[in-house]
Amino acid sequence: MNIGILGLGLIGGSLGLDLRSQGHHVIGVSRRESTCQRAIALGCVDTASVDMTLLKATEVVFICTPLALIIPTFEELITHLPSTTVVTDVGSVKAPIVEALSPIWENFIGGHPMAGTTENGIEAAMRNLFFQKPYVLTPLATTPLEAITVVEKIVQQLGATLYYCSPQEHDSAVSSISHLPVMVSASLIAACLSENPNTLQLAQKLASSGFRDTSRVGGGNPELGVMMARYNRSCLLRSLLQYRHNLDEFINLIDLEDWATLEEKLQLNQQVRPKFID
Amino acid sequence: MNIGILGLGLIGGSLGLDLRSQGHHVIGVSRRESTCQRAIALGCVDTASVDMTLLKATEVVFICTPLALIIPTFEELITHLPSTTVVTDVGSVKAPIVEALSPIWENFIGGHPMAGTTENGIEAAMRNLFFQKPYVLTPLATTPLEAITVVEKIVQQLGATLYYCSPQEHDSAVSSISHLPVMVSASLIAACLSENPNTLQLAQKLASSGFRDTSRVGGGNPELGVMMARYNRSCLLRSLLQYRHNLDEFINLIDLEDWATLEEKLQLNQQVRPKFID
């Protein structure tokens, strides 16, 4: 199969490595010529170019650009494609993308592979990045079955665990377990920075694994944090207000010295957490 | 030196292993005979008993019981000790303990080794648990210099990194970087559980490393969480109110779509976090 990858970063590059190893012919497009050359040298693509017209001979195109570029890139891309080409994206928010793209391209299906590393860019591309990781597809009732099947087969070949849901269900779920933790964790770092200078200095020396883990995603890539908030704003605001309500309950229990109820809540947490992480 | 360890769990047992390897004679006391036998068998102590009078021949006693038992244990212990014996504890909150014990025992100095594993109990005891970990001592102006020096030397022999501060400074610092993260993380799990059943089910399937790390300490030992809140209540409430203020700032920026300020705050977080974890 001729498969196009538009955007040659960690996700696009890793996808190319796996697809080529399965015998597909992979055509890459990047905004930068130097990235095209690296992608070829690393074996991520068979050919690559800064020219999107190269993708006109593909049966499927994966859009793997940063979130903010998916819609404008797609609008340019489809001027070069036959209407039979199936297009999918890998953006971490689905409703705004699906709402914008579905009306203008029948054979579009939203996707989100939930895989990554701390590194970015084509140099970080690796084989089996998606193996046993969730990969969500968000077809609509109007999405042609053939388009779904084509993408589904490719995802299965990657060894990913496939989930289907609506774009809204996807965005609610990732809001609570992916985007909310970033803001919760970011607020923790900000709160510690608000301590008086002496306490802050001592706290920095005494901080250990509890602080390290709880603050990790809040001290991560700022652009990514803003992008999540921007594109999943309404879901994230709902998650944050729910979170503030739960936080207030904990504050209230401690204020009232209701240790029995506090212990019950912490016991429930200990019981349910494995359901999220196993 | 004859050193007593009262309370033979992870901390007491690990302390015993290190002290014996340095040639000290270690006498253990536990409430349970079976724990005494295991402590001897594991090499954590030279002798052990459920009888506190065994400690009367020691020069230093480490109280390594759970936080709630430190004060009552101490009150019983000192009826058996000569006034020259130096007593220290390993509790994770210092002001209430130091305030209770300093007036009744001149040679008392509060301590807090900031080391641990996910396992508890004598079976989890290990060598070098304290090596290169922070160990805080909280002497008062009235604490005899000889008492401080005796404990200081032992802590240095453990290879721990020694810090001195007041009990209140200790409690403020651990509130922000150790106790606050527990409640922040606990509220995250509680918020996810408040999702509607369909979203919750999908969220559990899609949760990955971001959720895993941010929820870790909030899904930990419930008794320990309650103990922190109970003994460090006023510091923790102050930390929680500061945290809620910072959380509200993030909510407000997202609500106002002020992406430039949000990015600035996340950039600051990314810059400062290494100061806590390096």
mmCIF file of C-alpha atoms in Angstrom, chain A residues 114 134-136 163-166 169-170 172-178 180-195 198-200 202-226 229-231 233 236-244 246-248 250-252 254-257 259-260 262-263 266-273 275-278, chain B residues 114 134-136 163-166 169-170 172-178 180-195 198-200 202-226 229-231 233 236-244 246-248 250-252 254-257 259-260 262-263 266-273 275-278:
data_model
loop_
_atom_site.group_PDB
_atom_site.id
_atom_site.type_symbol
_atom_site.label_atom_id
_atom_site.label_comp_id
_atom_site.label_asym_id
_atom_site.label_seq_id
_atom_site.Cartn_x
_atom_site.Cartn_y
_atom_site.Cartn_z
ATOM 1 C CA MET A 114 -1.655 7.358 22.861
ATOM 2 C CA PRO A 134 -4.138 2.552 23.075
ATOM 3 C CA TYR A 135 -5.048 3.898 19.625
ATOM 4 C CA VAL A 136 -8.436 5.623 19.517
ATOM 5 C CA TYR A 163 -10.705 1.735 20.775
ATOM 6 C CA TYR A 164 -13.698 3.326 19.057
ATOM 7 C CA CYS A 165 -15.648 6.221 20.510
ATOM 8 C CA SER A 166 -17.160 9.549 19.497
ATOM 9 C CA GLU A 169 -16.223 10.879 24.423
ATOM 10 C CA HIS A 170 -12.531 10.831 23.527
ATOM 11 C CA SER A 172 -13.848 13.977 27.890
ATOM 12 C CA ALA A 173 -11.798 10.900 28.738
ATOM 13 C CA VAL A 174 -8.400 12.392 27.847
ATOM 14 C CA SER A 175 -9.361 15.584 29.635
ATOM 15 C CA SER A 176 -9.726 13.723 32.931
ATOM 16 C CA ILE A 177 -6.737 11.379 32.727
ATOM 17 C CA SER A 178 -4.288 13.328 30.589
ATOM 18 C CA LEU A 180 -6.330 17.552 33.974
ATOM 19 C CA PRO A 181 -3.193 15.955 35.522
ATOM 20 C CA VAL A 182 -1.035 18.528 33.694
ATOM 21 C CA MET A 183 -2.879 21.469 35.290
ATOM 22 C CA VAL A 184 -3.128 19.756 38.715
ATOM 23 C CA SER A 185 0.602 19.116 38.628
ATOM 24 C CA ALA A 186 1.406 22.595 37.284
ATOM 25 C CA SER A 187 -0.543 24.156 40.178
ATOM 26 C CA LEU A 188 1.534 22.100 42.634
ATOM 27 C CA ILE A 189 4.812 23.547 41.340
ATOM 28 C CA ALA A 190 3.287 27.034 41.358
ATOM 29 C CA ALA A 191 2.087 26.550 44.972
ATOM 30 C CA CYS A 192 5.543 25.463 46.138
ATOM 31 C CA LEU A 193 7.100 28.487 44.421
ATOM 32 C CA SER A 194 4.698 30.686 46.399
ATOM 33 C CA GLU A 195 6.292 29.577 49.710
ATOM 34 C CA ASN A 198 13.447 30.101 53.520
ATOM 35 C CA THR A 199 10.801 27.377 53.328
ATOM 36 C CA LEU A 200 11.222 27.178 49.555
ATOM 37 C CA LEU A 202 14.553 23.900 52.452
ATOM 38 C CA ALA A 203 11.673 22.334 50.479
ATOM 39 C CA GLN A 204 13.874 22.107 47.367
ATOM 40 C CA LYS A 205 16.482 20.199 49.379
ATOM 41 C CA LEU A 206 13.967 17.826 50.971
ATOM 42 C CA ALA A 207 11.813 17.108 47.892
ATOM 43 C CA SER A 208 11.893 13.424 46.985
ATOM 44 C CA SER A 209 10.005 10.891 44.858
ATOM 45 C CA GLY A 210 6.510 12.065 45.920
ATOM 46 C CA PHE A 211 7.145 15.560 44.659
ATOM 47 C CA ARG A 212 9.097 14.317 41.643
ATOM 48 C CA ASP A 213 6.256 12.117 40.371
ATOM 49 C CA THR A 214 3.387 14.479 41.224
ATOM 50 C CA SER A 215 5.118 17.438 39.545
ATOM 51 C CA ARG A 216 6.412 15.649 36.432
ATOM 52 C CA VAL A 217 3.719 16.480 33.871
ATOM 53 C CA GLY A 218 3.249 20.001 35.299
ATOM 54 C CA GLY A 219 6.916 20.750 34.571
ATOM 55 C CA GLY A 220 6.772 19.370 31.017
ATOM 56 C CA ASN A 221 6.574 20.935 27.545
ATOM 57 C CA PRO A 222 4.788 24.340 27.901
ATOM 58 C CA GLU A 223 3.641 24.494 24.260
ATOM 59 C CA LEU A 224 1.977 21.083 24.614
ATOM 60 C CA GLY A 225 0.222 22.170 27.817
ATOM 61 C CA VAL A 226 -1.146 25.299 26.144
ATOM 62 C CA ALA A 229 -5.927 23.674 27.098
ATOM 63 C CA ARG A 230 -6.645 25.550 23.903
ATOM 64 C CA TYR A 231 -8.131 22.710 21.884
ATOM 65 C CA ARG A 233 -10.831 23.960 26.662
ATOM 66 C CA LEU A 236 -10.708 20.676 30.596
ATOM 67 C CA LEU A 237 -12.615 23.471 32.353
ATOM 68 C CA ARG A 238 -15.310 20.962 33.337
ATOM 69 C CA SER A 239 -12.638 18.565 34.648
ATOM 70 C CA LEU A 240 -10.931 21.370 36.568
ATOM 71 C CA LEU A 241 -14.168 22.473 38.243
ATOM 72 C CA GLN A 242 -14.920 18.872 39.218
ATOM 73 C CA TYR A 243 -11.372 18.591 40.552
ATOM 74 C CA ARG A 244 -11.699 21.771 42.590
ATOM 75 C CA ASN A 246 -13.024 17.169 45.166
ATOM 76 C CA LEU A 247 -10.083 19.210 46.458
ATOM 77 C CA ASP A 248 -12.472 21.291 48.574
ATOM 78 C CA PHE A 250 -10.416 17.011 51.164
ATOM 79 C CA ILE A 251 -9.669 20.493 52.551
ATOM 80 C CA ASN A 252 -12.974 20.447 54.429
ATOM 81 C CA ILE A 254 -8.929 18.114 57.194
ATOM 82 C CA ASP A 255 -10.338 21.384 58.493
ATOM 83 C CA LEU A 256 -13.112 19.511 60.374
ATOM 84 C CA GLU A 257 -10.617 16.872 61.572
ATOM 85 C CA TRP A 259 -10.194 11.570 60.037
ATOM 86 C CA ALA A 260 -12.531 8.612 59.592
ATOM 87 C CA LEU A 262 -10.607 11.097 55.122
ATOM 88 C CA GLU A 263 -9.326 7.563 55.639
ATOM 89 C CA LEU A 266 -7.981 7.482 50.735
ATOM 90 C CA GLN A 267 -8.844 3.782 51.040
ATOM 91 C CA LEU A 268 -11.204 4.054 48.056
ATOM 92 C CA ASN A 269 -8.413 5.778 46.080
ATOM 93 C CA GLN A 270 -5.980 2.994 46.921
ATOM 94 C CA GLN A 271 -8.536 0.399 45.773
ATOM 95 C CA VAL A 272 -9.507 2.022 42.470
ATOM 96 C CA ARG A 273 -6.160 3.353 41.237
ATOM 97 C CA LYS A 275 -8.042 0.027 37.498
ATOM 98 C CA PHE A 276 -6.426 2.980 35.728
ATOM 99 C CA ILE A 277 -2.858 1.804 35.586
ATOM 100 C CA ASP A 278 -2.890 -1.951 35.045
ATOM 101 C CA MET B 114 13.584 11.253 54.477
ATOM 102 C CA PRO B 134 18.126 14.021 53.505
ATOM 103 C CA TYR B 135 18.110 13.590 57.310
ATOM 104 C CA VAL B 136 16.696 16.595 59.157
ATOM 105 C CA TYR B 163 20.021 19.449 57.510
ATOM 106 C CA TYR B 164 19.267 21.539 60.605
ATOM 107 C CA CYS B 165 16.155 23.641 60.987
ATOM 108 C CA SER B 166 13.449 24.477 63.509
ATOM 109 C CA GLU B 169 10.474 25.159 59.352
ATOM 110 C CA HIS B 170 10.638 21.394 58.840
ATOM 111 C CA SER B 172 6.250 23.854 56.536
ATOM 112 C CA ALA B 173 8.744 22.464 54.053
ATOM 113 C CA VAL B 174 7.484 18.861 54.163
ATOM 114 C CA SER B 175 3.920 20.131 54.012
ATOM 115 C CA SER B 176 4.549 21.737 50.629
ATOM 116 C CA ILE B 177 6.682 19.048 48.983
ATOM 117 C CA SER B 178 5.462 15.870 50.665
ATOM 118 C CA LEU B 180 0.434 18.605 49.831
ATOM 119 C CA PRO B 181 1.261 16.319 46.860
ATOM 120 C CA VAL B 182 -0.635 13.485 48.596
ATOM 121 C CA MET B 183 -3.862 15.523 48.831
ATOM 122 C CA VAL B 184 -3.420 17.043 45.333
ATOM 123 C CA SER B 185 -2.963 13.573 43.908
ATOM 124 C CA ALA B 186 -5.806 12.087 45.987
ATOM 125 C CA SER B 187 -8.169 14.769 44.662
ATOM 126 C CA LEU B 188 -7.182 13.814 41.103
ATOM 127 C CA ILE B 189 -8.254 10.199 41.587
ATOM 128 C CA ALA B 190 -11.460 11.367 43.282
ATOM 129 C CA ALA B 191 -12.199 13.738 40.374
ATOM 130 C CA CYS B 192 -11.730 10.987 37.782
ATOM 131 C CA LEU B 193 -14.063 8.715 39.773
ATOM 132 C CA SER B 194 -16.694 11.468 39.613
ATOM 133 C CA GLU B 195 -16.848 11.169 35.798
ATOM 134 C CA ASN B 198 -18.984 5.730 30.161
ATOM 135 C CA THR B 199 -16.256 8.350 30.325
ATOM 136 C CA LEU B 200 -14.802 6.680 33.424
ATOM 137 C CA LEU B 202 -12.866 4.796 28.627
ATOM 138 C CA ALA B 203 -10.593 6.954 30.815
ATOM 139 C CA GLN B 204 -9.400 3.852 32.705
ATOM 140 C CA LYS B 205 -8.427 2.232 29.399
ATOM 141 C CA LEU B 206 -6.629 5.314 28.057
ATOM 142 C CA ALA B 207 -4.807 6.345 31.251
ATOM 143 C CA SER B 208 -1.048 6.242 30.774
ATOM 144 C CA SER B 209 2.156 7.494 32.423
ATOM 145 C CA GLY B 210 0.875 11.021 33.089
ATOM 146 C CA PHE B 211 -2.024 9.736 35.171
ATOM 147 C CA ARG B 212 0.100 6.992 36.712
ATOM 148 C CA ASP B 213 2.731 9.382 38.062
ATOM 149 C CA THR B 214 0.383 12.180 39.108
ATOM 150 C CA SER B 215 -1.921 9.762 40.988
ATOM 151 C CA ARG B 216 0.775 7.634 42.658
ATOM 152 C CA VAL B 217 1.002 9.219 46.106
ATOM 153 C CA GLY B 218 -2.760 9.870 46.235
ATOM 154 C CA GLY B 219 -3.389 6.142 45.837
ATOM 155 C CA GLY B 220 -0.894 5.164 48.531
ATOM 156 C CA ASN B 221 -1.152 4.081 52.177
ATOM 157 C CA PRO B 222 -4.381 5.618 53.629
ATOM 158 C CA GLU B 223 -3.208 5.458 57.285
ATOM 159 C CA LEU B 224 -0.064 7.381 56.376
ATOM 160 C CA GLY B 225 -2.107 10.021 54.537
ATOM 161 C CA VAL B 226 -4.384 10.515 57.539
ATOM 162 C CA ALA B 229 -2.969 15.430 57.797
ATOM 163 C CA ARG B 230 -3.587 14.892 61.502
ATOM 164 C CA TYR B 231 -0.143 15.821 62.800
ATOM 165 C CA ARG B 233 -2.845 19.871 59.969
ATOM 166 C CA LEU B 236 -1.115 21.339 55.384
ATOM 167 C CA LEU B 237 -4.254 23.506 55.433
ATOM 168 C CA ARG B 238 -2.104 26.543 54.663
ATOM 169 C CA SER B 239 -0.434 24.668 51.776
ATOM 170 C CA LEU B 240 -3.808 23.503 50.451
ATOM 171 C CA LEU B 241 -5.261 27.033 50.470
ATOM 172 C CA GLN B 242 -2.175 28.337 48.656
ATOM 173 C CA TYR B 243 -2.541 25.474 46.178
ATOM 174 C CA ARG B 244 -6.218 26.240 45.571
ATOM 175 C CA ASN B 246 -2.722 28.696 42.223
ATOM 176 C CA LEU B 247 -5.227 26.224 40.768
ATOM 177 C CA ASP B 248 -7.793 29.014 40.452
ATOM 178 C CA PHE B 250 -4.776 28.296 36.013
ATOM 179 C CA ILE B 251 -8.557 27.805 35.729
ATOM 180 C CA ASN B 252 -8.986 31.526 35.214
ATOM 181 C CA ILE B 254 -7.945 28.865 30.584
ATOM 182 C CA ASP B 255 -11.394 30.380 31.051
ATOM 183 C CA LEU B 256 -10.140 33.756 29.726
ATOM 184 C CA GLU B 257 -8.203 32.018 26.924
ATOM 185 C CA TRP B 259 -2.715 31.507 26.323
ATOM 186 C CA ALA B 260 0.319 33.792 26.514
ATOM 187 C CA LEU B 262 -0.564 30.263 30.615
ATOM 188 C CA GLU B 263 2.509 29.516 28.515
ATOM 189 C CA LEU B 266 4.210 26.594 32.320
ATOM 190 C CA GLN B 267 7.617 27.801 31.101
ATOM 191 C CA LEU B 268 8.495 28.979 34.625
ATOM 192 C CA ASN B 269 7.429 25.555 35.973
ATOM 193 C CA GLN B 270 9.629 23.780 33.452
ATOM 194 C CA GLN B 271 12.586 25.980 34.444
ATOM 195 C CA VAL B 272 12.246 25.652 38.225
ATOM 196 C CA ARG B 273 11.252 21.989 38.616
ATOM 197 C CA LYS B 275 15.765 22.733 41.390
ATOM 198 C CA PHE B 276 13.510 20.399 43.390
ATOM 199 C CA ILE B 277 14.517 17.099 41.875
ATOM 200 C CA ASP B 278 18.219 17.262 41.060
#
